[in-house]
Tab-separated table of C-alpha atoms in Angstrom:
chain	number	residue	atom	x	y	z
S	1	UNK	CA	104.482	101.883	-12.196
S	2	UNK	CA	105.066	100.089	-8.864
S	3	UNK	CA	106.369	96.744	-9.352
S	4	UNK	CA	108.305	95.937	-6.215
S	5	UNK	CA	107.214	93.343	-3.864
S	6	UNK	CA	105.856	94.732	-0.055
S	7	UNK	CA	106.638	92.364	2.630
S	8	UNK	CA	104.205	93.338	5.553
S	9	UNK	CA	104.262	92.604	9.114
S	10	UNK	CA	101.015	93.953	11.080
S	11	UNK	CA	100.882	95.276	14.523
S	12	UNK	CA	98.554	92.481	15.477
S	13	UNK	CA	95.945	90.032	13.799
S	14	UNK	CA	92.876	92.041	14.006
S	15	UNK	CA	91.048	93.125	10.789
S	16	UNK	CA	91.758	96.653	11.100
S	17	UNK	CA	95.618	96.429	11.448
S	18	UNK	CA	95.910	93.681	8.907
S	19	UNK	CA	93.139	93.391	6.518
S	20	UNK	CA	92.708	97.324	6.018
S	21	UNK	CA	96.143	97.107	4.589
S	22	UNK	CA	95.989	93.797	2.747
S	23	UNK	CA	92.346	95.347	1.027
S	24	UNK	CA	94.067	98.435	0.014
S	25	UNK	CA	96.945	96.708	-1.561
S	26	UNK	CA	95.068	94.352	-3.278
S	27	UNK	CA	92.949	97.083	-4.710
S	28	UNK	CA	95.903	98.687	-5.909
S	29	UNK	CA	97.367	95.379	-7.394
S	30	UNK	CA	100.480	95.674	-5.336
S	31	UNK	CA	102.204	92.149	-4.324
S	32	UNK	CA	101.958	91.863	-0.676
S	33	UNK	CA	103.591	88.934	1.421
S	34	UNK	CA	102.431	88.416	4.838
S	35	UNK	CA	102.687	86.026	7.430
S	36	UNK	CA	99.773	83.688	7.963
S	37	UNK	CA	97.349	84.985	10.473
S	38	UNK	CA	98.141	82.042	13.016
S	39	UNK	CA	101.874	83.299	13.121
S	40	UNK	CA	100.280	86.792	14.838
S	41	UNK	CA	99.144	85.539	18.156
S	42	UNK	CA	96.062	86.373	19.459
S	43	UNK	CA	95.437	89.748	21.464
S	44	UNK	CA	96.988	89.137	24.777
S	45	UNK	CA	98.988	85.957	23.829
S	46	UNK	CA	102.078	86.878	21.951
S	47	UNK	CA	103.181	84.689	18.956
S	48	UNK	CA	106.290	82.685	18.500
S	49	UNK	CA	108.576	85.457	17.917
S	50	UNK	CA	111.483	83.294	16.860
S	51	UNK	CA	109.258	81.814	13.992
S	52	UNK	CA	108.342	85.204	12.955
S	53	UNK	CA	111.862	86.205	12.724
S	54	UNK	CA	112.582	82.927	10.974
S	55	UNK	CA	109.763	83.791	8.438
S	56	UNK	CA	111.254	87.253	7.759
S	57	UNK	CA	114.766	85.798	7.187
S	58	UNK	CA	113.521	83.118	4.650
S	59	UNK	CA	111.039	85.948	3.013
S	60	UNK	CA	112.702	89.291	2.563
S	61	UNK	CA	114.560	89.167	-0.985
S	62	UNK	CA	116.993	92.081	-2.259
S	63	UNK	CA	114.853	95.350	-3.750
S	64	UNK	CA	111.626	94.338	-1.385
S	65	UNK	CA	109.883	97.116	0.598
S	66	UNK	CA	109.540	95.818	4.203
S	67	UNK	CA	106.397	97.601	6.056
S	68	UNK	CA	106.508	96.376	9.858
S	69	UNK	CA	105.593	97.214	13.183
S	70	UNK	CA	108.304	96.833	15.355
S	71	UNK	CA	105.828	96.052	18.583
S	72	UNK	CA	105.113	92.856	16.878
S	73	UNK	CA	108.889	92.380	15.636
S	74	UNK	CA	110.321	92.690	19.498
S	75	UNK	CA	107.068	92.287	21.304
S	76	UNK	CA	104.926	90.156	19.470
S	77	UNK	CA	102.006	92.948	19.060
S	78	UNK	CA	100.612	95.886	20.463
S	79	UNK	CA	98.935	94.389	23.510
S	80	UNK	CA	101.983	92.402	24.027
S	81	UNK	CA	104.011	95.232	24.056
S	82	UNK	CA	102.203	96.746	27.293
S	83	UNK	CA	102.558	93.759	28.863
S	84	UNK	CA	105.644	91.602	28.049
S	85	UNK	CA	108.352	91.039	30.640
S	86	UNK	CA	111.170	90.930	28.199
S	87	UNK	CA	114.568	92.461	28.848
S	88	UNK	CA	115.420	95.500	27.010
S	89	UNK	CA	118.796	93.317	25.864
S	90	UNK	CA	116.544	90.686	24.260
S	91	UNK	CA	114.405	93.243	22.307
S	92	UNK	CA	117.606	94.933	21.249
S	93	UNK	CA	118.587	91.662	20.306
S	94	UNK	CA	115.249	91.118	18.184
S	95	UNK	CA	115.819	94.206	16.591
S	96	UNK	CA	119.019	93.595	15.247
S	97	UNK	CA	117.309	91.510	12.573
S	98	UNK	CA	116.427	94.816	10.551
S	99	UNK	CA	120.331	95.556	10.253
S	100	UNK	CA	120.815	91.875	8.961
S	101	UNK	CA	117.702	92.554	6.304
S	102	UNK	CA	119.225	96.307	5.339
S	103	UNK	CA	122.154	94.487	4.050
S	104	UNK	CA	120.045	92.798	1.367
S	105	UNK	CA	119.171	96.334	-0.045
S	106	UNK	CA	115.985	96.728	1.185
S	107	UNK	CA	113.848	99.704	1.817
S	108	UNK	CA	112.329	99.518	5.479
S	109	UNK	CA	109.365	101.734	6.718
S	110	UNK	CA	108.841	100.848	10.339
S	111	UNK	CA	105.889	102.014	13.136
S	112	UNK	CA	106.184	101.805	16.812
S	113	UNK	CA	104.268	103.225	19.492
S	114	UNK	CA	104.928	105.256	22.814
S	115	UNK	CA	103.171	103.076	25.126
S	116	UNK	CA	99.851	104.459	26.290
S	117	UNK	CA	98.406	104.971	29.930
S	118	UNK	CA	94.520	104.820	29.880
S	119	UNK	CA	92.683	106.775	32.235
S	120	UNK	CA	90.079	104.022	33.561
S	121	UNK	CA	90.125	100.681	35.606
S	122	UNK	CA	89.960	98.081	33.092
S	123	UNK	CA	92.371	94.975	32.415
S	124	UNK	CA	90.797	94.584	28.914
S	125	UNK	CA	94.320	95.307	27.126
S	126	UNK	CA	96.486	96.332	29.885
S	127	UNK	CA	98.364	94.345	32.818
S	128	UNK	CA	95.959	92.689	35.431
S	129	UNK	CA	96.473	95.407	38.230
S	130	UNK	CA	95.029	98.069	35.985
S	131	UNK	CA	91.481	96.587	36.737
S	132	UNK	CA	91.901	98.043	40.155
S	133	UNK	CA	94.409	100.669	39.837
S	134	UNK	CA	94.188	102.162	36.137
S	135	UNK	CA	92.810	105.647	37.352
S	136	UNK	CA	95.476	105.760	40.117
S	137	UNK	CA	97.861	104.879	37.752
S	138	UNK	CA	97.031	107.598	35.134
S	139	UNK	CA	96.953	110.353	37.806
S	140	UNK	CA	100.641	109.150	38.755
S	141	UNK	CA	101.613	109.289	35.211
S	142	UNK	CA	100.454	113.161	35.021
S	143	UNK	CA	102.307	113.845	37.567
S	144	UNK	CA	105.382	112.124	36.420
S	145	UNK	CA	104.874	114.033	33.072
S	146	UNK	CA	104.799	117.214	34.907
S	147	UNK	CA	108.202	116.211	36.532
S	148	UNK	CA	109.549	115.745	33.104
S	149	UNK	CA	108.741	119.369	32.190
S	150	UNK	CA	110.665	120.449	34.815
S	151	UNK	CA	107.556	121.080	37.735
S	152	UNK	CA	108.127	120.751	41.424
S	153	UNK	CA	105.816	117.490	41.855
S	154	UNK	CA	107.708	115.112	44.093
S	155	UNK	CA	105.920	115.325	47.003
S	156	UNK	CA	102.917	114.753	45.040
S	157	UNK	CA	104.096	111.939	43.223
S	158	UNK	CA	105.343	110.292	46.527
S	159	UNK	CA	101.546	110.584	47.909
S	160	UNK	CA	100.219	109.491	44.739
S	161	UNK	CA	102.359	106.084	44.937
S	162	UNK	CA	101.267	105.366	48.276
S	163	UNK	CA	97.654	104.600	46.936
S	164	UNK	CA	98.914	101.892	44.821
S	165	UNK	CA	101.071	98.983	45.939
S	166	UNK	CA	104.816	99.468	45.421
S	167	UNK	CA	105.342	96.227	42.934
S	168	UNK	CA	102.644	97.583	40.673
S	169	UNK	CA	104.370	100.960	40.582
S	170	UNK	CA	107.725	99.266	39.945
S	171	UNK	CA	106.371	97.201	37.151
S	172	UNK	CA	104.716	100.292	35.516
S	173	UNK	CA	108.072	102.391	36.011
S	174	UNK	CA	110.209	99.411	34.478
S	175	UNK	CA	107.863	99.234	31.391
S	176	UNK	CA	107.775	102.945	30.660
S	177	UNK	CA	111.571	103.271	31.032
S	178	UNK	CA	111.972	100.195	28.732
S	179	UNK	CA	109.814	101.530	26.112
S	180	UNK	CA	111.437	104.784	26.062
S	181	UNK	CA	115.104	103.135	25.541
S	182	UNK	CA	113.691	100.843	22.928
S	183	UNK	CA	112.357	103.959	20.917
S	184	UNK	CA	115.631	105.724	21.360
S	185	UNK	CA	117.232	102.523	19.743
S	186	UNK	CA	115.011	102.717	16.808
S	187	UNK	CA	115.527	106.388	16.124
S	188	UNK	CA	119.167	105.174	16.124
S	189	UNK	CA	118.273	102.778	13.329
S	190	UNK	CA	116.878	106.049	11.514
S	191	UNK	CA	119.863	108.073	12.094
S	192	UNK	CA	121.913	105.032	10.777
S	193	UNK	CA	120.090	104.660	7.471
S	194	UNK	CA	118.744	101.141	8.580
S	195	UNK	CA	115.494	102.348	8.748
S	196	UNK	CA	114.020	104.593	5.909
S	197	UNK	CA	111.148	106.063	7.245
S	198	UNK	CA	109.642	105.766	10.996
S	199	UNK	CA	106.031	106.453	12.242
S	200	UNK	CA	106.565	106.806	15.978
S	201	UNK	CA	102.743	106.997	16.901
S	202	UNK	CA	101.346	107.894	20.437
S	203	UNK	CA	98.775	105.263	21.506
S	204	UNK	CA	95.364	106.878	23.224
S	205	UNK	CA	97.150	110.353	24.775
S	206	UNK	CA	96.219	113.550	26.287
S	207	UNK	CA	97.470	117.020	26.813
S	208	UNK	CA	98.697	115.818	30.109
S	209	UNK	CA	99.710	112.385	29.568
S	210	UNK	CA	103.414	111.063	29.945
S	211	UNK	CA	103.043	109.677	26.748
S	212	UNK	CA	103.160	113.214	24.885
S	213	UNK	CA	105.866	114.338	27.547
S	214	UNK	CA	108.049	111.380	26.403
S	215	UNK	CA	107.069	112.153	22.750
S	216	UNK	CA	108.405	115.802	23.302
S	217	UNK	CA	111.920	113.988	24.267
S	218	UNK	CA	112.055	111.856	20.815
S	219	UNK	CA	111.405	114.884	18.900
S	220	UNK	CA	113.978	116.968	20.622
S	221	UNK	CA	116.428	114.107	19.782
S	222	UNK	CA	115.091	113.542	15.883
S	223	UNK	CA	115.664	117.164	15.673
S	224	UNK	CA	119.159	117.239	17.173
S	225	UNK	CA	120.183	114.309	14.790
S	226	UNK	CA	118.499	116.263	11.938
S	227	UNK	CA	116.304	113.465	10.856
S	228	UNK	CA	113.334	115.093	10.840
S	229	UNK	CA	111.999	114.418	7.541
S	230	UNK	CA	112.314	110.622	8.108
S	231	UNK	CA	110.616	110.715	11.408
S	232	UNK	CA	106.807	111.550	12.167
S	233	UNK	CA	105.852	111.946	15.765
S	234	UNK	CA	101.978	112.119	16.147
S	235	UNK	CA	98.971	110.344	17.727
S	236	UNK	CA	98.015	106.924	16.410
S	237	UNK	CA	98.501	103.354	16.282
S	238	UNK	CA	96.336	100.757	14.293
S	239	UNK	CA	96.508	103.193	10.790
S	240	UNK	CA	100.161	103.528	11.136
S	241	UNK	CA	100.853	101.083	8.469
S	242	UNK	CA	98.793	102.401	6.105
S	243	UNK	CA	100.465	105.558	6.171
S	244	UNK	CA	103.545	103.582	5.456
S	245	UNK	CA	102.112	101.858	2.548
S	246	UNK	CA	100.845	105.368	0.859
S	247	UNK	CA	104.467	106.579	1.526
S	248	UNK	CA	106.146	103.518	0.221
S	249	UNK	CA	104.150	104.179	-3.165
S	250	UNK	CA	104.617	107.882	-3.573
S	251	UNK	CA	108.657	107.954	-2.531
S	252	UNK	CA	109.134	105.101	-4.846
S	253	UNK	CA	107.395	106.794	-7.688
S	254	UNK	CA	109.024	110.086	-7.056
S	255	UNK	CA	105.579	111.547	-6.135
S	256	UNK	CA	104.495	114.201	-3.246
S	257	UNK	CA	100.921	114.749	-3.591
S	258	UNK	CA	99.525	118.101	-2.838
S	259	UNK	CA	96.818	118.405	-0.021
S	260	UNK	CA	94.470	121.127	0.527
S	261	UNK	CA	92.380	120.788	4.111
S	262	UNK	CA	88.912	121.881	4.174
S	263	UNK	CA	87.201	121.993	7.403
S	264	UNK	CA	83.210	121.726	8.214
S	265	UNK	CA	84.012	123.955	11.397
S	266	UNK	CA	87.345	125.831	10.772
S	267	UNK	CA	86.720	127.914	14.101
S	268	UNK	CA	87.072	124.612	16.041
S	269	UNK	CA	90.289	123.226	14.307
S	270	UNK	CA	92.395	123.967	17.376
S	271	UNK	CA	90.025	121.630	19.375
S	272	UNK	CA	91.971	118.746	20.893
S	273	UNK	CA	90.413	115.469	19.777
S	274	UNK	CA	89.542	113.019	22.460
S	275	UNK	CA	92.449	110.458	23.183
S	276	UNK	CA	95.047	112.829	21.647
S	277	UNK	CA	97.131	115.650	22.909
S	278	UNK	CA	97.474	117.909	20.154
S	279	UNK	CA	95.186	120.143	18.192
S	280	UNK	CA	93.412	118.499	15.413
S	281	UNK	CA	95.252	120.908	12.445
S	282	UNK	CA	98.547	119.803	13.807
S	283	UNK	CA	97.644	116.378	13.670
S	284	UNK	CA	96.027	116.633	10.179
S	285	UNK	CA	99.575	117.879	9.029
S	286	UNK	CA	101.250	115.311	10.468
S	287	UNK	CA	99.219	112.585	9.085
S	288	UNK	CA	99.356	113.933	5.678
S	289	UNK	CA	103.325	114.342	5.729
S	290	UNK	CA	103.560	110.797	7.401
S	291	UNK	CA	101.470	109.347	4.463
S	292	UNK	CA	103.787	111.103	1.800
S	293	UNK	CA	101.963	114.181	1.026
S	294	UNK	CA	102.205	117.775	1.685
S	295	UNK	CA	100.091	120.840	2.336
S	296	UNK	CA	100.186	123.631	-0.368
S	297	UNK	CA	98.405	126.878	-1.211
S	298	UNK	CA	97.288	126.796	-5.003
S	299	UNK	CA	96.955	123.857	-7.240
S	300	UNK	CA	96.135	120.557	-5.395
S	301	UNK	CA	95.763	117.006	-5.936
S	302	UNK	CA	93.597	116.176	-3.322
S	303	UNK	CA	91.177	117.832	-1.256
S	304	UNK	CA	90.912	116.444	2.426
S	305	UNK	CA	87.603	117.418	3.770
S	306	UNK	CA	87.444	117.213	7.501
S	307	UNK	CA	83.891	116.806	9.427
S	308	UNK	CA	85.630	118.277	12.625
S	309	UNK	CA	83.931	118.267	15.907
S	310	UNK	CA	83.011	121.463	18.010
S	311	UNK	CA	83.067	119.491	21.254
S	312	UNK	CA	84.555	115.884	22.127
S	313	UNK	CA	81.521	113.386	21.877
S	314	UNK	CA	81.600	109.696	21.258
S	315	UNK	CA	79.476	108.321	18.416
S	316	UNK	CA	76.471	107.122	20.595
S	317	UNK	CA	76.006	110.703	22.122
S	318	UNK	CA	75.346	112.253	18.630
S	319	UNK	CA	71.792	113.846	18.171
S	320	UNK	CA	69.091	112.459	15.953
S	321	UNK	CA	69.301	115.643	14.107
S	322	UNK	CA	71.930	118.543	14.363
S	323	UNK	CA	71.047	121.517	15.780
S	324	UNK	CA	73.019	123.659	13.354
S	325	UNK	CA	73.397	122.394	9.637
S	326	UNK	CA	75.807	125.432	8.739
S	327	UNK	CA	78.748	123.044	9.121
S	328	UNK	CA	77.232	120.388	7.031
S	329	UNK	CA	76.178	123.301	4.121
S	330	UNK	CA	79.666	124.192	3.928
S	331	UNK	CA	81.416	120.904	4.108
S	332	UNK	CA	78.843	119.965	1.158
S	333	UNK	CA	79.850	123.213	-0.554
S	334	UNK	CA	83.710	122.351	-0.319
S	335	UNK	CA	83.148	118.929	-1.644
S	336	UNK	CA	81.357	120.179	-5.010
S	337	UNK	CA	83.791	122.727	-5.187
S	338	UNK	CA	86.594	120.175	-5.371
S	339	UNK	CA	85.312	118.983	-8.586
S	340	UNK	CA	87.220	116.044	-10.048
S	341	UNK	CA	90.184	116.279	-7.651
S	342	UNK	CA	90.652	113.211	-5.058
S	343	UNK	CA	88.405	113.774	-2.230
S	344	UNK	CA	89.360	112.109	1.041
S	345	UNK	CA	86.656	112.384	3.688
S	346	UNK	CA	87.987	112.479	7.379
S	347	UNK	CA	84.765	112.068	10.042
S	348	UNK	CA	86.249	113.022	12.793
S	349	UNK	CA	83.550	114.686	14.473
S	350	UNK	CA	82.656	111.849	16.956
S	351	UNK	CA	85.051	109.019	18.347
S	352	UNK	CA	84.131	105.566	17.731
S	353	UNK	CA	82.122	105.956	14.630
S	354	UNK	CA	80.413	107.694	12.038
S	355	UNK	CA	78.361	111.094	11.755
S	356	UNK	CA	75.008	109.746	10.805
S	357	UNK	CA	73.627	112.486	9.475
S	358	UNK	CA	76.706	113.132	7.272
S	359	UNK	CA	76.749	109.803	5.942
S	360	UNK	CA	73.090	109.571	4.787
S	361	UNK	CA	73.747	112.985	2.789
S	362	UNK	CA	76.986	111.330	1.622
S	363	UNK	CA	75.267	108.414	0.050
S	364	UNK	CA	72.729	110.569	-1.466
S	365	UNK	CA	75.004	112.851	-3.362
S	366	UNK	CA	75.778	110.770	-6.272
S	367	UNK	CA	79.537	110.877	-5.680
S	368	UNK	CA	82.180	108.652	-7.671
S	369	UNK	CA	83.828	106.499	-5.186
S	370	UNK	CA	86.583	105.642	-7.547
S	371	UNK	CA	87.871	109.414	-6.554
S	372	UNK	CA	86.194	109.875	-3.186
S	373	UNK	CA	86.692	107.806	-0.130
S	374	UNK	CA	85.170	107.945	3.442
S	375	UNK	CA	86.427	106.813	6.833
S	376	UNK	CA	85.037	107.445	10.429
S	377	UNK	CA	86.571	105.028	12.745
S	378	UNK	CA	87.698	104.991	16.390
S	379	UNK	CA	90.032	108.011	17.178
S	380	UNK	CA	90.972	111.045	14.868
S	381	UNK	CA	94.137	109.284	14.218
S	382	UNK	CA	93.107	106.312	13.348
S	383	UNK	CA	90.469	107.999	10.636
S	384	UNK	CA	93.039	110.532	9.443
S	385	UNK	CA	96.035	108.188	8.624
S	386	UNK	CA	93.497	105.822	6.697
S	387	UNK	CA	91.967	108.680	4.597
S	388	UNK	CA	95.144	110.334	3.666
S	389	UNK	CA	96.663	106.962	2.328
S	390	UNK	CA	93.297	106.028	0.811
S	391	UNK	CA	93.407	109.522	-0.772
S	392	UNK	CA	97.102	109.039	-2.152
S	393	UNK	CA	96.213	105.363	-3.512
S	394	UNK	CA	93.356	106.885	-5.398
S	395	UNK	CA	95.357	109.781	-6.976
S	396	UNK	CA	98.239	107.659	-8.049
S	397	UNK	CA	95.692	105.512	-9.693
S	398	UNK	CA	94.263	108.335	-11.398
S	399	UNK	CA	97.843	109.530	-12.561
S	400	UNK	CA	98.216	106.090	-14.240
S	401	UNK	CA	100.875	105.084	-11.658
S	402	UNK	CA	99.300	102.537	-10.113
S	403	UNK	CA	96.883	100.009	-11.841
S	404	UNK	CA	93.730	100.242	-9.642
S	405	UNK	CA	91.057	97.492	-9.561
S	406	UNK	CA	87.993	99.357	-9.576
S	407	UNK	CA	85.647	96.568	-7.889
S	408	UNK	CA	88.076	96.204	-5.215
S	409	UNK	CA	88.550	100.034	-4.156
S	410	UNK	CA	84.468	99.884	-3.973
S	411	UNK	CA	84.598	96.597	-1.907
S	412	UNK	CA	86.944	98.515	0.450
S	413	UNK	CA	84.671	101.380	0.708
S	414	UNK	CA	81.647	99.658	1.272
S	415	UNK	CA	83.675	97.892	4.178
S	416	UNK	CA	84.162	101.291	5.850
S	417	UNK	CA	80.719	102.342	5.315
S	418	UNK	CA	79.431	99.026	6.929
S	419	UNK	CA	81.709	98.790	9.737
S	420	UNK	CA	82.247	102.300	10.768
S	421	UNK	CA	78.639	103.747	10.095
S	422	UNK	CA	76.267	100.817	9.930
S	423	UNK	CA	78.225	98.883	12.716
S	424	UNK	CA	80.141	101.413	15.067
S	425	UNK	CA	77.325	104.287	15.173
S	426	UNK	CA	74.183	102.410	15.053
S	427	UNK	CA	74.241	98.199	15.159
S	428	UNK	CA	76.931	97.837	18.052
S	429	UNK	CA	74.666	99.942	20.486
S	430	UNK	CA	71.743	97.473	19.625
S	431	UNK	CA	74.015	94.418	20.143
S	432	UNK	CA	75.055	95.586	23.503
S	433	UNK	CA	71.272	96.078	24.783
S	434	UNK	CA	70.375	92.531	23.450
S	435	UNK	CA	73.482	90.765	24.810
S	436	UNK	CA	72.500	92.366	28.200
S	437	UNK	CA	69.232	90.699	27.926
S	438	UNK	CA	70.890	87.400	27.428
S	439	UNK	CA	73.332	88.070	30.405
S	440	UNK	CA	76.303	88.980	28.624
S	441	UNK	CA	78.315	92.028	30.231
S	442	UNK	CA	79.593	94.870	28.220
S	443	UNK	CA	82.322	94.369	25.776
S	444	UNK	CA	82.667	90.403	25.241
S	445	UNK	CA	80.334	88.414	23.062
S	446	UNK	CA	82.328	85.198	24.081
S	447	UNK	CA	79.342	83.237	25.718
S	448	UNK	CA	76.719	84.151	22.531
S	449	UNK	CA	79.243	84.956	19.818
S	450	UNK	CA	77.417	82.913	17.038
S	451	UNK	CA	74.405	84.498	17.778
S	452	UNK	CA	75.889	88.116	18.130
S	453	UNK	CA	77.343	87.387	14.638
S	454	UNK	CA	73.992	86.523	12.922
S	455	UNK	CA	72.218	89.287	15.123
S	456	UNK	CA	74.737	91.605	13.801
S	457	UNK	CA	74.620	90.229	10.099
S	458	UNK	CA	70.674	90.777	9.815
S	459	UNK	CA	71.005	94.491	11.475
S	460	UNK	CA	73.521	95.652	8.898
S	461	UNK	CA	71.293	94.411	6.028
S	462	UNK	CA	68.857	97.507	6.741
S	463	UNK	CA	72.063	99.550	6.271
S	464	UNK	CA	73.394	97.995	3.136
S	465	UNK	CA	70.759	99.046	0.324
S	466	UNK	CA	71.912	102.885	0.259
S	467	UNK	CA	75.772	101.827	0.416
S	468	UNK	CA	74.913	99.746	-2.871
S	469	UNK	CA	73.315	102.206	-4.453
S	470	UNK	CA	76.031	105.128	-3.662
S	471	UNK	CA	78.730	102.850	-4.842
S	472	UNK	CA	76.562	101.627	-7.741
S	473	UNK	CA	78.025	97.833	-6.955
S	474	UNK	CA	75.585	94.968	-5.542
S	475	UNK	CA	77.674	93.693	-2.866
S	476	UNK	CA	77.091	90.791	-0.174
S	477	UNK	CA	78.680	90.430	2.896
S	478	UNK	CA	80.598	87.302	2.480
S	479	UNK	CA	82.080	86.689	6.220
S	480	UNK	CA	81.454	88.722	9.695
S	481	UNK	CA	83.161	88.238	12.689
S	482	UNK	CA	84.462	89.717	15.732
S	483	UNK	CA	88.414	89.585	15.974
S	484	UNK	CA	88.919	89.955	19.667
S	485	UNK	CA	85.569	88.254	20.470
S	486	UNK	CA	84.270	91.431	21.769
S	487	UNK	CA	81.547	94.196	20.475
S	488	UNK	CA	83.732	97.154	20.220
S	489	UNK	CA	85.343	95.975	16.809
S	490	UNK	CA	84.277	93.886	13.887
S	491	UNK	CA	85.807	92.181	11.216
S	492	UNK	CA	83.704	91.654	7.475
S	493	UNK	CA	84.551	90.759	4.033
S	494	UNK	CA	82.261	91.911	0.906
S	495	UNK	CA	81.921	91.093	-2.443
S	496	UNK	CA	80.725	92.652	-5.456
S	497	UNK	CA	78.109	90.221	-7.237
S	498	UNK	CA	78.870	89.147	-10.700
């Protein structure tokens, strides 16, 4: 049995990055110590990093497992990592905390990101100039990526730079160079044995992105150092600490769960998902291995069932009735054939939400949700990392290596259904329509937040009955909130009625 403490420093204060981890750990009766939410800042407002460093220094004990986001440790969160003005020397000094903690005989599992370059004009999560020059910056970054690969694009780069004020170009390039150097320092920590494992994730990228080009540079360095088994470079971000949790558990218990992957549309497994730069099947293998598992042929422990896309569509674009049901017939045939093995369902057919047709069929299939799990949130990487971690925790519980709380594991699954399916794929669209009638622009709910919370709560109740029946658990939504005061994501807690 796993009887160690896990000290957890999340990437930021959001429900999906902090509470998913805590809820999964709670369901497995794992002792997690994490700083108060008030220590973690708020979206673009970074926390007091000195206080966080002090908290780590006073909290971590010999024999602990430390699961942390380096972006939080050195920048103060994911969004601050894209905007902070700290020097590389300052970041390096903060990184030094990990070496001091390692001296206490601590296992350290970390994640950090390759900074993204969004393709649209919005400063929602970027520096202010992205509101006006985001698309131009993205185009510039693509040209830079081509230059990294040896193509002659210098004249085009200069022409593109001419459209953007030079001080903004300089700011962007300074941040990218700083991120690349920081990642190199982190890789050195792996090579020196300070970090036991690193998830290096690409936050929103594409095939032509500078993020992918830079990741190839980092991968070459990892390969040259011979530390490939201790570093996973793949698309993702918000789910990365979940993968680290399951890896901590599987490695500490000496278990490498064996996965089989089944696709609803195997002929499309080479498709590159939206917001990613590599084929889906490659990302799946990366996420399984990052989470502590491996893909094998023959007898397996976990069947990963992937509802994969044929084209890249967002959840609101899905048809009310699928034109072709053959992929679903294949999916449910594979689901039935999996028998009593752990079944992880990664619904990545659409971005930013669930496949309505699939969920309705799943909820009427009489599945045992103690040996099955489902997720379908923003990107393919977010969903895959979540499902792999959830599956490994369920498998270790099935083997008697973890003491799973049956009620808590079902509560977590209820949250995933209510948030990923009911809210993201359905209620969120209604919220946007009704909020606009009140004069509120898309995304923000700040002017009408109390109304929005009550509106969403009432709307979600219509989706709760089939979830209750499927999970064989009567639950209620205890609390509902918008983590960043916008309509894009939701936080909610549910509790089984006694």
